Short mmCIF file of C-alpha atoms and ligand atoms in Angstrom, two decimals:
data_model
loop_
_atom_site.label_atom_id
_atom_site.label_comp_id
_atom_site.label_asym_id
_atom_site.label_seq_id
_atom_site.Cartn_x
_atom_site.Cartn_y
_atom_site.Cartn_z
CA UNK A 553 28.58 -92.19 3.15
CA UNK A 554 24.85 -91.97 3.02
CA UNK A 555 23.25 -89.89 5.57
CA UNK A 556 20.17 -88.39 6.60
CA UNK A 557 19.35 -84.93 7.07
CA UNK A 558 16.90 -82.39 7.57
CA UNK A 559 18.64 -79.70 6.62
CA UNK A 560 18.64 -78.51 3.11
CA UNK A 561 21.97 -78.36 1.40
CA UNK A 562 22.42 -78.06 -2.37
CA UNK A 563 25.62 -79.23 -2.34
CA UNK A 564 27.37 -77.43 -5.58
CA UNK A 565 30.73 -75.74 -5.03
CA UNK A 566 29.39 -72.14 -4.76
CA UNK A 567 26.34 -70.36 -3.84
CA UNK A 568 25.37 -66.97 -6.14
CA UNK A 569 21.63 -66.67 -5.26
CA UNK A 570 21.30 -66.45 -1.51
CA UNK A 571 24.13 -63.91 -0.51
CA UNK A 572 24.42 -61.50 -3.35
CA UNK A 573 28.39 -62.18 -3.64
CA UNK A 574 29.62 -65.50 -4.93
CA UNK A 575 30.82 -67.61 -1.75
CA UNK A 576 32.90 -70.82 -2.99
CA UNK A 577 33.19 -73.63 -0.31
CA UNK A 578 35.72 -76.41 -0.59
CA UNK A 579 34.23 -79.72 -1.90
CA UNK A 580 33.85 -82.92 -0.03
CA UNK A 581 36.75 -84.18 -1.28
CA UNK A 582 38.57 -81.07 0.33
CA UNK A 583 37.77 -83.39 3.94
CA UNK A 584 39.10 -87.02 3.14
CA UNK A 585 42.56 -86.53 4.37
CA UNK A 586 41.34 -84.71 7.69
CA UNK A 587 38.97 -87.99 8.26
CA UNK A 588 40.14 -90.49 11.09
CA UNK A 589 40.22 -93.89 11.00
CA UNK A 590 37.19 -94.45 13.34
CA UNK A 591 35.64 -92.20 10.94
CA UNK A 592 36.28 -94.18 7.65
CA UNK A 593 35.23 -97.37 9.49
CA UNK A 594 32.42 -96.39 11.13
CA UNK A 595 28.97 -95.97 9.04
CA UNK A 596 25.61 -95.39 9.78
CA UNK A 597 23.42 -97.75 11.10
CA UNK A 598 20.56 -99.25 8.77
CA UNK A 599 17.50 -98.44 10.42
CA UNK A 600 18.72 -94.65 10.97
CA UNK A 601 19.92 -94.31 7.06
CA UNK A 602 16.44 -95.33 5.83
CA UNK A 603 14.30 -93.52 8.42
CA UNK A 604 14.24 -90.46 6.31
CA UNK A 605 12.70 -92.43 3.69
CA UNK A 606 9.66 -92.91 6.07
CA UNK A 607 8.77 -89.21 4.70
CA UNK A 608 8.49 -90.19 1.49
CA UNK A 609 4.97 -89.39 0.19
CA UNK A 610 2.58 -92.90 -0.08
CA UNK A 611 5.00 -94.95 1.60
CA UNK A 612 4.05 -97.34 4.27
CA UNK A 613 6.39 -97.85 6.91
CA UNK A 614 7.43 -101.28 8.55
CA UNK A 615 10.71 -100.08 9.22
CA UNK A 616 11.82 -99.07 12.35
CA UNK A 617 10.41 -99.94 15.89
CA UNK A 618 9.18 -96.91 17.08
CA UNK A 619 6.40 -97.99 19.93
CA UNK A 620 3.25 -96.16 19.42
CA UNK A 621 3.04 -92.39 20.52
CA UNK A 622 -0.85 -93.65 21.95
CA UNK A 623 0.45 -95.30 24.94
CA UNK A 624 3.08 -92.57 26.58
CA UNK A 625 1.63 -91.00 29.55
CA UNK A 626 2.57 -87.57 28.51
CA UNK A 627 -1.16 -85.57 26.78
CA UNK A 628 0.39 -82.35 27.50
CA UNK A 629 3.74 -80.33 28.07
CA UNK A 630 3.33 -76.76 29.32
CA UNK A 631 5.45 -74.08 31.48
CA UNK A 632 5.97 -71.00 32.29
CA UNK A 633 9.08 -68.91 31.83
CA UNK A 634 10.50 -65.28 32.07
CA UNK A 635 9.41 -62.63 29.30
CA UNK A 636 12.60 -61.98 27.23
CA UNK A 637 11.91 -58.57 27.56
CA UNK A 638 11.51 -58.35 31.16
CA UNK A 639 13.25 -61.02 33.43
CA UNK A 640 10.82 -60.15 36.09
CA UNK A 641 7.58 -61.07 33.88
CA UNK A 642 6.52 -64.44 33.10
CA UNK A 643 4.73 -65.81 30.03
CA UNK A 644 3.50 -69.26 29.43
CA UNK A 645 4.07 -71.52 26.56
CA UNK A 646 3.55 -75.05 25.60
CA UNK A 647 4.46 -77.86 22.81
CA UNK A 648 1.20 -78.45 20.69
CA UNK A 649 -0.73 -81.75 20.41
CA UNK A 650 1.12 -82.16 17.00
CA UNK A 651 4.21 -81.25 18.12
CA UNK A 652 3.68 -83.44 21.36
CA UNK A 653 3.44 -86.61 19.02
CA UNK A 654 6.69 -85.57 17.25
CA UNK A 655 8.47 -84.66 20.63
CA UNK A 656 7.83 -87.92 22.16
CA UNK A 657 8.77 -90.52 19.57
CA UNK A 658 12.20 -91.72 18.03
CA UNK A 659 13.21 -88.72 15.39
CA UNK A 660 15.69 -87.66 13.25
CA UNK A 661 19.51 -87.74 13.56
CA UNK A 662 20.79 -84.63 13.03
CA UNK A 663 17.48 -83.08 15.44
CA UNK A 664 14.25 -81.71 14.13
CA UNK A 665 13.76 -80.16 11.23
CA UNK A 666 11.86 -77.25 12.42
CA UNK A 667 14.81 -77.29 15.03
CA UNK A 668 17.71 -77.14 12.26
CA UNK A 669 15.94 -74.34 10.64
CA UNK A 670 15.48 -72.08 13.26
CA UNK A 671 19.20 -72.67 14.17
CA UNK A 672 20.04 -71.66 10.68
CA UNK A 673 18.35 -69.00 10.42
CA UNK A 674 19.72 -68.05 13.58
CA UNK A 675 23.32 -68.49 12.03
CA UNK A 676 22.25 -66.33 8.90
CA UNK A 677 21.22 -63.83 10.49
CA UNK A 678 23.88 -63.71 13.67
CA UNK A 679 27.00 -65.09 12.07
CA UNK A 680 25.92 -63.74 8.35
CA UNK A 681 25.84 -67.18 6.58
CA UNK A 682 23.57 -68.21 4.09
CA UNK A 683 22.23 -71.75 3.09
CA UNK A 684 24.25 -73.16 0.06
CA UNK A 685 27.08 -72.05 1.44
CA UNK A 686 28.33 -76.02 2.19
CA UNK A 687 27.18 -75.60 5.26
CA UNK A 688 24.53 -77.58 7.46
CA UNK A 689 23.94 -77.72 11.18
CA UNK A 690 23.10 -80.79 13.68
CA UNK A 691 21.93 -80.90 17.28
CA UNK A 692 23.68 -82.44 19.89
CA UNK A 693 23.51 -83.29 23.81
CA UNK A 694 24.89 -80.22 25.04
CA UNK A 695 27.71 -78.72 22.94
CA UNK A 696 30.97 -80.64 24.20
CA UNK A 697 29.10 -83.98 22.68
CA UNK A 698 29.57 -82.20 19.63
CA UNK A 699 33.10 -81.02 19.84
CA UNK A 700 33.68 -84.65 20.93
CA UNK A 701 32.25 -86.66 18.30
CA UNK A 702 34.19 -84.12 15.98
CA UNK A 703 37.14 -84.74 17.21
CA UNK A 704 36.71 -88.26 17.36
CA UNK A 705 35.84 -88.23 13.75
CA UNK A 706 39.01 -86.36 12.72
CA UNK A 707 41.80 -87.08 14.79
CA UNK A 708 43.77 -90.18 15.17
CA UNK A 709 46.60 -91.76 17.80
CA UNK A 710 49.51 -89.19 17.52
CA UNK A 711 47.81 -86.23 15.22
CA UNK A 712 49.30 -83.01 16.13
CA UNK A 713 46.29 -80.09 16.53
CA UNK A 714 47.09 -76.73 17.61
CA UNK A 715 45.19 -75.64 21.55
CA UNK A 716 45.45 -72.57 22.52
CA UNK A 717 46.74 -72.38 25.79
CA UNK A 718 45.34 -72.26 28.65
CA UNK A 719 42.76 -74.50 27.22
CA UNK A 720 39.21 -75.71 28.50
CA UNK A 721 39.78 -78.22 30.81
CA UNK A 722 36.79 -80.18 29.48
CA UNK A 723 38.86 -81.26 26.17
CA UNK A 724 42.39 -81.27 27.25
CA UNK A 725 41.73 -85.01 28.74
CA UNK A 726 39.79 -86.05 25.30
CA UNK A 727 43.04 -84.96 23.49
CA UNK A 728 45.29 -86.64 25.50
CA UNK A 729 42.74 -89.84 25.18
CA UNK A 730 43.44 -90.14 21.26
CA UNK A 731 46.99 -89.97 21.98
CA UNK A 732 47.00 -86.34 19.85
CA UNK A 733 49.95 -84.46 19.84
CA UNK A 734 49.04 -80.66 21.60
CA UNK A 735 50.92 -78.28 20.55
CA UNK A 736 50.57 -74.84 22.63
CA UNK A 737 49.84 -71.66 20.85
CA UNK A 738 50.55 -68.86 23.18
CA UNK A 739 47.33 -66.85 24.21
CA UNK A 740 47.70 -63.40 26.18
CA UNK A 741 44.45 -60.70 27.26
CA UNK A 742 43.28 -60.24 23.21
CA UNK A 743 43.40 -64.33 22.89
CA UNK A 744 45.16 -65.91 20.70
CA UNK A 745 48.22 -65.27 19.00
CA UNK A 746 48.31 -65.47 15.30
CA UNK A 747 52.22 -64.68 15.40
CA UNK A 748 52.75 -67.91 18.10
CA UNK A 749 51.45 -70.23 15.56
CA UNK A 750 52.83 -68.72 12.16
CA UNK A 751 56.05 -69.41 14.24
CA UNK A 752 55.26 -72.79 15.03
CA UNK A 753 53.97 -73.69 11.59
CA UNK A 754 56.68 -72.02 9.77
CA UNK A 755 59.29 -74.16 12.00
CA UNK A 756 57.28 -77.10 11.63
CA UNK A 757 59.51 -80.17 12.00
CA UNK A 758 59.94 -81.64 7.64
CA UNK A 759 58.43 -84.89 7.13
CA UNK A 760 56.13 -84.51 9.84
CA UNK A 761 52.18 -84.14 9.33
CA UNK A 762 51.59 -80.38 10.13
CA UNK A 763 48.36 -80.34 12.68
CA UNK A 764 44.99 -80.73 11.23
CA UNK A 765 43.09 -78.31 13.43
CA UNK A 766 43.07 -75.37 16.04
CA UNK A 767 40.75 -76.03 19.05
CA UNK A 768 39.74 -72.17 20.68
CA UNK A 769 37.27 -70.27 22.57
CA UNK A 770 36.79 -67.45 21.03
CA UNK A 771 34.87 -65.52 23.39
CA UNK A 772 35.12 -65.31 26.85
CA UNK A 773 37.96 -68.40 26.90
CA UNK A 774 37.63 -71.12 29.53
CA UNK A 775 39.65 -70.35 31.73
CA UNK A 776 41.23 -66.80 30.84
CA UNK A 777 38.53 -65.34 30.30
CA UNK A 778 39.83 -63.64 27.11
CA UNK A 779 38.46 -62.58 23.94
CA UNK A 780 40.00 -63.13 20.66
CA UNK A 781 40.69 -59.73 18.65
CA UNK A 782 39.14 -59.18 15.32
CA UNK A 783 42.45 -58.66 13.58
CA UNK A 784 43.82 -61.97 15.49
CA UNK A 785 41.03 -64.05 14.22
CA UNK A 786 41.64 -63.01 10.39
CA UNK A 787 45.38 -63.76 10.87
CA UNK A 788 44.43 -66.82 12.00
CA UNK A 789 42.00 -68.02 8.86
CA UNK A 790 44.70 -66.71 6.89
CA UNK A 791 46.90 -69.13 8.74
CA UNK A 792 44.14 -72.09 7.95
CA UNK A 793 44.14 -71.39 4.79
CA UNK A 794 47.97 -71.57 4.15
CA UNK A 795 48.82 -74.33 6.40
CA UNK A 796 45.30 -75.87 5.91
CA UNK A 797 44.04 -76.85 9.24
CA UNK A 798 40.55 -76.74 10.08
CA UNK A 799 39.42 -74.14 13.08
CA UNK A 800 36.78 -75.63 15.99
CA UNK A 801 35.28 -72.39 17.28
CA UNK A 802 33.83 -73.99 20.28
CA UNK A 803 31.59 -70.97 21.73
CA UNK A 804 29.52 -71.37 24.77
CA UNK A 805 30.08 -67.89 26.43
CA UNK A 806 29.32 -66.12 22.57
CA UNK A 807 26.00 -64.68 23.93
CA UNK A 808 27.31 -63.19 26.97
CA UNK A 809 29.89 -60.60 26.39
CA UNK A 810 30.40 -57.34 28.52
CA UNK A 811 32.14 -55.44 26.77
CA UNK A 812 30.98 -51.90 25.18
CA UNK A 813 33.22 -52.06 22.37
CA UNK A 814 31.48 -53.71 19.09
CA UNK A 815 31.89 -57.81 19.78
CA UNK A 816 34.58 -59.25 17.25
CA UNK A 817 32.88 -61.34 14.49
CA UNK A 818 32.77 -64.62 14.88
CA UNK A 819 35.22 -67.21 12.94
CA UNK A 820 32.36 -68.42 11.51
CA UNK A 821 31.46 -65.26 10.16
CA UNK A 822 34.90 -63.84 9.37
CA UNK A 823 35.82 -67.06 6.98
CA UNK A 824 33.38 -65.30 4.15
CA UNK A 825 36.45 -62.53 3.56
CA UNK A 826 38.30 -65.90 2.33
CA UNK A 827 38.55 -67.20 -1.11
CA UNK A 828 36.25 -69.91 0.21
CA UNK A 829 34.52 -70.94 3.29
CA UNK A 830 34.92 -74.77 4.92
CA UNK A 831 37.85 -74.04 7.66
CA UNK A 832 35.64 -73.64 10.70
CA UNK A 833 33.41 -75.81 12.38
CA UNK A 834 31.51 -73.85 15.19
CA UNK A 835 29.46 -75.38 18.24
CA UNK A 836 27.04 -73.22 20.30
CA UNK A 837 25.24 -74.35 23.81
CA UNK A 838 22.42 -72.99 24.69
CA UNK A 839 23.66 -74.15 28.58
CA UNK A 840 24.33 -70.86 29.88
CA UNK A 841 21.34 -68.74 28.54
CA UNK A 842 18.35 -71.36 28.81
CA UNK A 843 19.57 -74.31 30.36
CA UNK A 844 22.79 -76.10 31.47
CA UNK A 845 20.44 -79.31 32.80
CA UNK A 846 18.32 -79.18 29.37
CA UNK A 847 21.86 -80.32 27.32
CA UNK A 848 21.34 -78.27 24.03
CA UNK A 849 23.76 -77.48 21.73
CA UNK A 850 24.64 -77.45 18.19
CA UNK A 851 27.23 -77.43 15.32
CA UNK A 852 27.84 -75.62 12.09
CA UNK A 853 29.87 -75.86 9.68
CA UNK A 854 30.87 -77.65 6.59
CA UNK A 855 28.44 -80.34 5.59
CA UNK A 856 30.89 -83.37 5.30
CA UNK A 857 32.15 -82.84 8.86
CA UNK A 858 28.64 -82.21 10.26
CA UNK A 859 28.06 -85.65 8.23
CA UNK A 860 30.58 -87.63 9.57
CA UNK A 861 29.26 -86.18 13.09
CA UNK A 862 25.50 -87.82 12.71
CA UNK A 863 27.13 -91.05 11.75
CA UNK A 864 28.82 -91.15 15.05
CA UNK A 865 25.35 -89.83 16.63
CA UNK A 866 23.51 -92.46 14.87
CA UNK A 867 26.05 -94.87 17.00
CA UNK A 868 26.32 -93.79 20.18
CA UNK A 869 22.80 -91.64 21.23
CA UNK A 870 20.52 -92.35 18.02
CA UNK A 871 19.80 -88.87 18.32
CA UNK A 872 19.34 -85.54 20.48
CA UNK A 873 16.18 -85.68 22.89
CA UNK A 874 13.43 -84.49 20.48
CA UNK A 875 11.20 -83.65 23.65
CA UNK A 876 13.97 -81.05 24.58
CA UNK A 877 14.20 -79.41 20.74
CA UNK A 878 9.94 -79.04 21.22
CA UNK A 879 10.14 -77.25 24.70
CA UNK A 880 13.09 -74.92 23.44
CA UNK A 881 11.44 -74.40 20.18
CA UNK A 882 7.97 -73.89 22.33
CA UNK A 883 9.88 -71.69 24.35
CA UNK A 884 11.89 -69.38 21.29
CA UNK A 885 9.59 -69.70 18.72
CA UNK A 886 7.44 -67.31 20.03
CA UNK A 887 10.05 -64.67 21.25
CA UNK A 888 11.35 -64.49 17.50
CA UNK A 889 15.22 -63.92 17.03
CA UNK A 890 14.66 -60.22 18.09
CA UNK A 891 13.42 -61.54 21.79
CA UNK A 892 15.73 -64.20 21.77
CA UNK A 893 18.90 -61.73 21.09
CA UNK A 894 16.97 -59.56 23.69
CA UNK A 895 16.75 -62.07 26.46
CA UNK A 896 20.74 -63.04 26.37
CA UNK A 897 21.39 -58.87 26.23
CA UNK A 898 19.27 -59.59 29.71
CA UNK A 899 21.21 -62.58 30.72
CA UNK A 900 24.42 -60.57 30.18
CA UNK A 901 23.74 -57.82 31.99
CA UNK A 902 22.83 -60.02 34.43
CA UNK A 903 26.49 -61.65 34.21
CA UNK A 904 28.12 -58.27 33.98
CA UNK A 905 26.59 -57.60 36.94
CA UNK A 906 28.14 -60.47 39.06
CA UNK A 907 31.56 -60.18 37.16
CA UNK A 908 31.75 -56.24 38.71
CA UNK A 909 30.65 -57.45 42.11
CA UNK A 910 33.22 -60.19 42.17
CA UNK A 911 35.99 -58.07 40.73
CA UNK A 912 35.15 -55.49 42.84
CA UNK A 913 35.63 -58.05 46.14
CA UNK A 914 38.57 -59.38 44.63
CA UNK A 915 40.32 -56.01 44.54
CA UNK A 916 39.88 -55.91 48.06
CA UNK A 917 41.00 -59.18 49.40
CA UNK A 918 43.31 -60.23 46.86
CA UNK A 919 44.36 -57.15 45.24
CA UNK A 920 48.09 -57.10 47.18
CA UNK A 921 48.35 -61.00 46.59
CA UNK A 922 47.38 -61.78 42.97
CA UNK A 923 46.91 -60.28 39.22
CA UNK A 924 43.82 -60.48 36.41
CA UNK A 925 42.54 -59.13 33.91
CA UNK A 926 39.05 -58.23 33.98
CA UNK A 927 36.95 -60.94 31.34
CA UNK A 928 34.53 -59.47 28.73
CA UNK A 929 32.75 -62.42 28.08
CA UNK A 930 32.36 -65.99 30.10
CA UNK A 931 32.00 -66.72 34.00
CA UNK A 932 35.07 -66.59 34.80
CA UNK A 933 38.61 -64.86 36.51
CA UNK A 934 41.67 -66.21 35.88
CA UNK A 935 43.91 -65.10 38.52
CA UNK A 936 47.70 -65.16 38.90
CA UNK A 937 48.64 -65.59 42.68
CA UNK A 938 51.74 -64.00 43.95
CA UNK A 939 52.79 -66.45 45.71
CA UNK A 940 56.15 -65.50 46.84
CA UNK A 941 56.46 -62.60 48.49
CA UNK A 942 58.73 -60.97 45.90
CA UNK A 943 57.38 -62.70 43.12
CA UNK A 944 60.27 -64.26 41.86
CA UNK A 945 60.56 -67.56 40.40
CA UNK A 946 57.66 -69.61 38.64
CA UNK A 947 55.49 -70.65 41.44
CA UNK A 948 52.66 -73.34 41.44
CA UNK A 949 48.84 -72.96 42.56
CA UNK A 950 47.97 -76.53 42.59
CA UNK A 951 49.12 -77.73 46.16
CA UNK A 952 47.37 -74.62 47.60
CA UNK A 953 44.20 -74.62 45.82
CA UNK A 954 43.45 -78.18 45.69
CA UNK A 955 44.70 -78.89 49.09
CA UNK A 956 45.09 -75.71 51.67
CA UNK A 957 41.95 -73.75 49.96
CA UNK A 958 40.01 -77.01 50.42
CA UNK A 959 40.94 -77.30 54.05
CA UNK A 960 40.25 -73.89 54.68
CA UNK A 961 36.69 -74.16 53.29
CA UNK A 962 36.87 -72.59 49.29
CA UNK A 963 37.16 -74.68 46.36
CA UNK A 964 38.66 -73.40 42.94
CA UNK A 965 40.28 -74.60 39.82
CA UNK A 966 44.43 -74.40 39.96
CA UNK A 967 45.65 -73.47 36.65
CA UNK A 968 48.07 -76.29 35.52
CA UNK A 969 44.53 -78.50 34.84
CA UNK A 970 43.96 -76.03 32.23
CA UNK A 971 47.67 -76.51 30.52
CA UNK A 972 47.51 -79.02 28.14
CA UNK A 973 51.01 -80.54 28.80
CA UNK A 974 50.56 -80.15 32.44
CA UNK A 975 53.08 -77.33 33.69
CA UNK A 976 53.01 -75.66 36.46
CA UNK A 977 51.03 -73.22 36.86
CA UNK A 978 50.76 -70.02 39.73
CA UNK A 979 46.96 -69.69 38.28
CA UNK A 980 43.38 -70.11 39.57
CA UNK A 981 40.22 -70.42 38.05
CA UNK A 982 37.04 -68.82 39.66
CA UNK A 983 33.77 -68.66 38.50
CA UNK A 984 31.69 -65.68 39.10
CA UNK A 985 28.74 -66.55 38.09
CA UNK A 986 26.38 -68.30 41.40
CA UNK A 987 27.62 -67.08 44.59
CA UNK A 988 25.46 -63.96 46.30
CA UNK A 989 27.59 -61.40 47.18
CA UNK A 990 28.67 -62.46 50.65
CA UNK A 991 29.57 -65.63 49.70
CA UNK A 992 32.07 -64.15 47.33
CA UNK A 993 33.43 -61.79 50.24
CA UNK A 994 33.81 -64.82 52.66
CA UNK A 995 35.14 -67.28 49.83
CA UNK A 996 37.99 -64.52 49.01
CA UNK A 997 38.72 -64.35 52.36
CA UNK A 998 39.40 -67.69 53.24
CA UNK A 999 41.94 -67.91 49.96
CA UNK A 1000 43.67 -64.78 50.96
CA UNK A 1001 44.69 -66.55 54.39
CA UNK A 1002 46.00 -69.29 53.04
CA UNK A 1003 47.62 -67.30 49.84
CA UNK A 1004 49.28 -65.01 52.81
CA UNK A 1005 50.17 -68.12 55.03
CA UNK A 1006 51.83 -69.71 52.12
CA UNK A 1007 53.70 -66.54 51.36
CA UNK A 1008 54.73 -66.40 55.10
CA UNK A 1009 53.40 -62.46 54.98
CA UNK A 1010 52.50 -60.20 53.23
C1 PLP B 569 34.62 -74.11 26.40
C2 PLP B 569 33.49 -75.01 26.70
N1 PLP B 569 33.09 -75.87 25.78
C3 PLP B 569 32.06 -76.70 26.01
C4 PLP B 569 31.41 -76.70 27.21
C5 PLP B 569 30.25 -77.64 27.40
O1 PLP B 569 29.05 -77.00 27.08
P1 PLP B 569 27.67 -77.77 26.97
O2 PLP B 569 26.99 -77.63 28.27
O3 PLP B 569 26.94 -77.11 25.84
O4 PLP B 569 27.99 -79.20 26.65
C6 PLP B 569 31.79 -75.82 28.21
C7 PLP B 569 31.11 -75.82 29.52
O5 PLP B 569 31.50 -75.23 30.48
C8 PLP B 569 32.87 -74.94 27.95
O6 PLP B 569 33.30 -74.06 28.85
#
């Protein structure tokens, strides 16, 4: 599959230079059976294989139809925006002529260049890897265009994949979609269970295709909130390695975590204490520390996947917006990765914050009528109700939350939409992260008189 890229990959099996330690990576060849059929059939399209040619030095271009940068209105692109050091200053920044020309035309697949690099060397530097590890990165439209096109790439009509459970709501009906098999691993307040899915891979049915990957959130899950334990997520590359499935680390909440115990290493990190690296493919968002509305994200991880990723961007979206890469690279560029892990220590503290306010309110008018744990990372609670007065029996949220709450003036997430096959579920998901304090007190409220109507009492 011919591709384009910006992003330097030397593409030998290990990598002794960069990292000190040899790091092996599985080959190319390692990916072929994990490939889908839309995968296999689909290639790039002509005009976006050959546009990286257009860099080659003395060539004249006739190729693609890229109108001419002269006559779009933009001249400049400038803004203002809080210091990273101090949320209450502002500084200003802007996207250069140069980089104006660049930002406004048709660009390359994977994102910018100078885009990719600053994301790896974000990567080396957060999650420890190295180029010529086998890995590359790509930019997409907001992270969960990434984790889709993955899957899309990988999974076919009945594949089995493992989801931990609750799951993110967001992916459950893309599963479902491509006709994939779910299979449940149990999760409980340190994530997920390592010992669920040795149990369910151990017992796996003979004859039948043993699941190609694990979707998690690692940090701060959507919806529970939980954080996988160090220990848990070596078990759980162990697990890759043995039963070979691939791991999609899909980690939006990674850069706001709460806790004041040292934050578990990411997957994408932990995989260099295997014999080789290739089992994890991560996404990040930049949604929830710079912008939700600005749809940034990206994906790392092992260069045939991210490969088979761009062909399906070259399809669909030709490409992330190359405007947005120059105004976040305007904006981080500047602040270095030392202000840029500075700012999201800000933005967490700023989360923490709202997740002590809202626990605090919840205590008091919900404390007699439900159960949680509190969440080190994410924006969220994910709150059992006690529905029946004695709490016996498996009760369900969904008639109450998505009906009575709704009448009464609240609206929340009830729990089954987060269960991948659909059970019942006595949860609800709220998000802490908007309302002002008294909106909080007056939204709890409201539940608790319908949670204590439905329970006929207290
Ligand atoms: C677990 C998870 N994945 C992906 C996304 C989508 O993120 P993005 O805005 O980067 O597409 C979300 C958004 O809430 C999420 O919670």
């Amino acid at each position: 599959m011919a591709i384009e890229s910006s992003v330097p990959s030397n593409g030998s099996a290990t990598n002794g230079q960069t990292t000190g330690k040899e790091v092996k990576y599985l080959p190319t060849e390692h990916y072929k059976p994990f490939f889908s059929k839309v995968e296999n059939d689909l290639k790039l399209t002509p005009i976006r294989n050959l546009l990286p040619l257009e860099a080659t030095p003395g060539v004249i271009s006739l190729l693609a139809g890229k109108p001419n940068e002269s006559m779009f209105p933009f001249t400049s692109i400038s803004f203002t925006a809080t210091s990273p050091h101090d949320l209450t200053k502002e500084v200003t920044g802007s996207v250069t002529p140069s980089n104006l020309t660049e930002a406004l035309q048709y660009g390359p697949t994977a994102g910018l260049g100078r885009m990719n690099n600053w994301l790896v060397g974000l990567q080396e530097r957060v999650h420890k890897r190295k180029m010529g590890e086998g890995w590359r990165t790509t930019v997409g439209v907001g992270s969960q265009d990434l984790v889709f096109k993955a899957v899309l790439m990988l999974l076919n009509h009945g594949d089995a994949i493992l989801i931990e459970s609750p799951a993110y709501a967001g992916m459950i009906p893309v599963f479902a979609s491509l006709h994939c098999d779910q299979v449940e691993v149990e999760t409980d307040s340190k994530g997920v269970n390592p010992e669920s899915i040795r149990k369910l891979l151990d017992n796996w049915p003979a004859g039948k295709p043993k699941p190609k990957l694990l979707y998690t959130v690692p940090y701060g899950g959507n919806p529970a909130g939980m954080t996988t334990a160090t220990e848990r997520r070596r078990e759980i590359l162990v697990l890759a390695r043995e039963h070979n499935f691939l791991i999609l680390e899909d980690d939006p909440y990674y850069w706001m975590y709460y806790s004041d115990d040292e934050r578990p290493p990411s997957y994408f990190q932990l995989e260099l204490e295997q014999p080789e690296v290739g089992r994890v493919l991560r996404f990040d968002s930049f949604s929830k520390i710079i912008s939700a509305g600005m749809r940034f994200g990206f994906a790392s991880g092992p260069k045939a996947i991210i490969d088979a990723i761009d062909v399906q961007t070259g399809s669909s979206n030709l490409q992330p917006s190359s405007l947005i890469q120059a105004i976040v690279l305007a904006l981080v560029e500047p602040w270095g990765y030392d202000g840029f892990e500075t700012f999201t220590r800000n933005v967490s503290n700023f989360y923490k914050t709202k997740r002590d306010i809202f626990e605090k309110a919840l205590r008091q008018h919900l404390g007699d009528v439900a159960e949680w744990s509190t969440p080190e990372s994410g924006l969220f609670f994910w709150v059992k109700l006690v529905l029946k007065p004695h709490g016996d029996g498996e009760s369900d949220s969904d008639d109450l939350i998505s009906t009575k709450a709704f009448q009464n003036g609240v609206i929340a997430l009830p729990g089954t939409v987060f269960l991948p096959n659909g059970r019942k579920s006595a949860y609800v998901r709220m998000a802490f992260s908007l309302l002002p304090e008294e909106s909080v007190h007056e939204a709890l409220k409201r539940l608790r008189d319908v949670i204590v109507k439905e329970r006929g009492g207290l």
